[in-house]
XYZ file of C-alpha atoms in Angstrom:
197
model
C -8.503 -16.454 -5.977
C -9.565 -16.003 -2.413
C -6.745 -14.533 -1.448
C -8.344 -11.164 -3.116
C -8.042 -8.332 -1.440
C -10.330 -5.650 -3.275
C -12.144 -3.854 -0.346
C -11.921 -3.525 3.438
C -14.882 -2.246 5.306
C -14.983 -1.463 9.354
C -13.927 0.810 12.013
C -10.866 2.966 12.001
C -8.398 3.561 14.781
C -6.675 6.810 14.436
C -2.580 6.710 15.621
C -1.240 10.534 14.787
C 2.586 11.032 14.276
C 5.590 10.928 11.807
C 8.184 8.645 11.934
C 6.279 5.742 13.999
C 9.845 2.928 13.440
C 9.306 -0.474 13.692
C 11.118 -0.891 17.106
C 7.715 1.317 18.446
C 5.359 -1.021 16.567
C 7.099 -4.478 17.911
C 9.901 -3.656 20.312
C 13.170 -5.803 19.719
C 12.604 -8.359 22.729
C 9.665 -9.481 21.095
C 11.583 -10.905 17.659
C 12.834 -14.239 19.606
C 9.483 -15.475 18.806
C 9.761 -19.041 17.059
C 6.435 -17.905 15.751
C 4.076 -14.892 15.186
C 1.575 -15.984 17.158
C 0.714 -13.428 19.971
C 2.387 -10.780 18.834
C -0.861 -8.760 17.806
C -1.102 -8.413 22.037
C 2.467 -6.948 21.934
C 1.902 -4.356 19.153
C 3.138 -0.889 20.455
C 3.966 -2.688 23.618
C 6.110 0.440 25.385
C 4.282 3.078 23.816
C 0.994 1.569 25.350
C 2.775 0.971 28.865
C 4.284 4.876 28.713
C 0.600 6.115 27.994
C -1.519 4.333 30.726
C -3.868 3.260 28.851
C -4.566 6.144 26.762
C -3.380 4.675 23.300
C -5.690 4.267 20.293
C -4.616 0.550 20.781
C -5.881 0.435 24.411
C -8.530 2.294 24.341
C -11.923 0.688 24.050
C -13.769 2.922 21.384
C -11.433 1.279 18.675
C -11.249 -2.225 19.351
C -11.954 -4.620 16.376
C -10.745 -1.637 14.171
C -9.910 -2.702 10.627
C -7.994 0.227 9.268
C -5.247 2.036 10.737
C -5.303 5.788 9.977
C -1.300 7.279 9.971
C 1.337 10.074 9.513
C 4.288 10.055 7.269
C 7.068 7.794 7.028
C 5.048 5.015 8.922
C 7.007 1.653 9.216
C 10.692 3.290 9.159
C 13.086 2.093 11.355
C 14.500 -1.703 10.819
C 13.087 -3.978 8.457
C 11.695 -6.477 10.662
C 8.336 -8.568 9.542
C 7.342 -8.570 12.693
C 5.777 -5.469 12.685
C 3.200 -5.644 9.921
C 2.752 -9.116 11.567
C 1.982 -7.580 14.491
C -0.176 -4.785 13.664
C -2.121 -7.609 11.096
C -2.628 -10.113 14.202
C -4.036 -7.072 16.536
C -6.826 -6.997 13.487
C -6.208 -4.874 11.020
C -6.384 -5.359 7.148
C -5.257 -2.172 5.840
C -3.346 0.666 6.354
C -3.693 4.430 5.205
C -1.314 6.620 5.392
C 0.501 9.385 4.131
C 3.893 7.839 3.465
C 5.293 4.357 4.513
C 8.754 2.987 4.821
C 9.751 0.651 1.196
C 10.239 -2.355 3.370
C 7.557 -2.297 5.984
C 5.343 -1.412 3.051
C 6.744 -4.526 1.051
C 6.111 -6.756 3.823
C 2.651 -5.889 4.372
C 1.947 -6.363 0.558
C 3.924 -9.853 1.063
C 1.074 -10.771 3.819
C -2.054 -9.053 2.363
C -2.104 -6.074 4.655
C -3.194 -3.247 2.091
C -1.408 -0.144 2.428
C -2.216 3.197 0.930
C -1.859 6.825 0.575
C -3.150 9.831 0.790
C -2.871 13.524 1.740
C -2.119 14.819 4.459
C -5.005 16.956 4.561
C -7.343 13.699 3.992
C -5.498 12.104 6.215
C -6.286 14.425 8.899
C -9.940 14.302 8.168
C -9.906 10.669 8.846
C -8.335 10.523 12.406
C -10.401 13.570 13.080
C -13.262 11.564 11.969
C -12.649 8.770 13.772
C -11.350 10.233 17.092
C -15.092 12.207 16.926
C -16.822 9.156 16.089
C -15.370 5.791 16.558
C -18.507 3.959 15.569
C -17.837 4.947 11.993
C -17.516 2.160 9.453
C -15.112 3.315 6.428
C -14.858 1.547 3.568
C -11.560 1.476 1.635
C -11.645 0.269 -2.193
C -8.983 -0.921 -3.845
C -10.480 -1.187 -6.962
C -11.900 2.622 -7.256
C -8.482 3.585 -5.217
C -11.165 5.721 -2.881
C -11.693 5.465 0.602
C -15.166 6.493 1.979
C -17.490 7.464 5.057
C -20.900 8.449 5.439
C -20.769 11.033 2.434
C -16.799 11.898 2.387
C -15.030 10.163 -0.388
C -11.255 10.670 -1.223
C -8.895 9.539 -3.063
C -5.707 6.944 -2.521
C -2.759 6.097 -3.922
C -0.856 2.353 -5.092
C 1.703 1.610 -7.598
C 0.153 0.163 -10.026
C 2.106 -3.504 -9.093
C 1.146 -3.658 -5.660
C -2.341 -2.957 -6.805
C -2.393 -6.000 -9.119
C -1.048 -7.808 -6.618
C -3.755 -7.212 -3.738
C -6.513 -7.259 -5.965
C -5.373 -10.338 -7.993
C -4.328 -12.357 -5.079
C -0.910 -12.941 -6.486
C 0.750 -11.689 -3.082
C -0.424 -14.970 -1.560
C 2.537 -17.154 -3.169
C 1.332 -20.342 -0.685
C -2.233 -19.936 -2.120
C -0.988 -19.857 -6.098
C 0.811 -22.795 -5.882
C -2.357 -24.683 -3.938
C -4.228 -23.352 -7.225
C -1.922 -24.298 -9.536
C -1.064 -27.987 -8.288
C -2.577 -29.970 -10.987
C -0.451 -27.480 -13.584
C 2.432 -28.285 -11.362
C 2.185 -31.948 -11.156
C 2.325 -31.989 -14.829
C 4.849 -30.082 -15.290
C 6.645 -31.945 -12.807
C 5.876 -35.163 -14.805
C 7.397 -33.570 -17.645
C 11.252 -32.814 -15.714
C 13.468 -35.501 -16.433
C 15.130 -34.524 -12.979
C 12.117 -35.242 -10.886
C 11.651 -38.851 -12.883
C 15.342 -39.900 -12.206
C 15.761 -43.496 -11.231
C-alpha cells in the first residue's frame, strides 16, 4: 500500500523536557476547530509566545524538520487528537522519544505519525546532535528499528503491532477500504440486506 510508512529521512528539531501535555502542544482554545487545518501554525502556541522566539519551533535552523527529538512521557496530558494533528501539519513524520503517553501515541499511529523509543542516553545524543548541527539529515528505519546519522546508529523501540501497522499500511483504514473496493462490492452483492427490495 502507499500508505507505508517504513523510513523517514530529514532534519531533526530537538524539544528537551519531560512531561510536554497536550494542552502545551495545542492549547485548549484551539480544539473549536471544525477542521484541522491550520493548526500545524498553532503547535506550542504559548510556549512559543512565552519564549520570544527562541523555541525549536520558531527558530529558523529547524524549519522543514521531519523528526521530532523528545523527553519522557511526551504527549501526557488530555487525550485530544489535536495534538499529533498538530505537530503532523507543522511537518513532521515521526517522533522519537524516550517515553510517550498510550493515547497520544495511539493517535499518532491512527494518522501515520511514527513514534519511537529510545534511551535516554541516545536520546540525548540526538538533540545534542542536532542543536550542534541542524543541517543534519537522520534517517529513522522502521524496518531495521535503527535510527542513524553520519556514522552514529542506535537502536529503537515498537511493539511489535504498531510496527506492522506503520510498515504495512494497515493504520490508514480510509486507504484499505479504497484497496479493497472491488472485494467489497462483492461481498456486498452477496448480503441479502444490501439487495432488499
Amino acid at each position: 500500500m502507499s500508505s507505508e510508512v517504513k523510513i523517514i529521512r530529514g532534519r531533526g528539531i530537538p524539544l528537551v523536557g519531560n512531561d510536554i501535555d497536550t494542552d502545551r502542544i495545542i492549547p485548549a482554545r484551539f480544539l473549536r476547530c471544525v477542521t484541522f487545518d491550520g493548526l500545524g501554525e498553532q503547535v506550542f502556541k504559548d510556549d512559543r509566545a512565552q519564549s520570544n522566539g527562541t523555541h525549536p519551533f520558531d527558530q529558523p535552523q529547524y524549519q522543514e524538520a521531519k523528526l521530532l527529538v523528545v523527553n519522557a512521557n511526551f504527549g501526557c496530558g488530555s487525550s485530544r487528537e489535536h495534538a499529533p494533528q498538530a505537530i503532523a501539519r507543522w511537518g513532521i513524520d515521526g517522533i522519537i522519544g524516550e517515553s510517550f503517553a498510550e493515547i497520544f501515541f495511539g493517535n499518532c499511529v491512527a494518522m501515520g505519525v511514527a513514534c519511537v523509543t529510545a534511551d535516554p542516553a541516545t536520546v540525548k545524543t540526538l538533540q545534542e546532535a542536532i542543536a550542534l548541527h541542524p543541517n543534519l539529515e537522520m534517517t529513522l528505519d522502521l524496518q531495521t528499528r535503527q535510527v542513524q546519522f553520519q556514522g552514529f546508529s542506535a537502536s529503537v523501540n515498537m511493539e511489535a503491532g504498531p510496527h506492522q501497522m506503520l510498515t504495512t499500511g494497515t493504520w490508514d483504514t480510509c486507504g484499505q477500504l479504497v484497496s479493497n473496493r472491488d472485494a467489497i462490492r462483492i461481498t456486498a452483492a452477496k448480503l441479502p440486506y444490501l439487495a432488499w427490495k
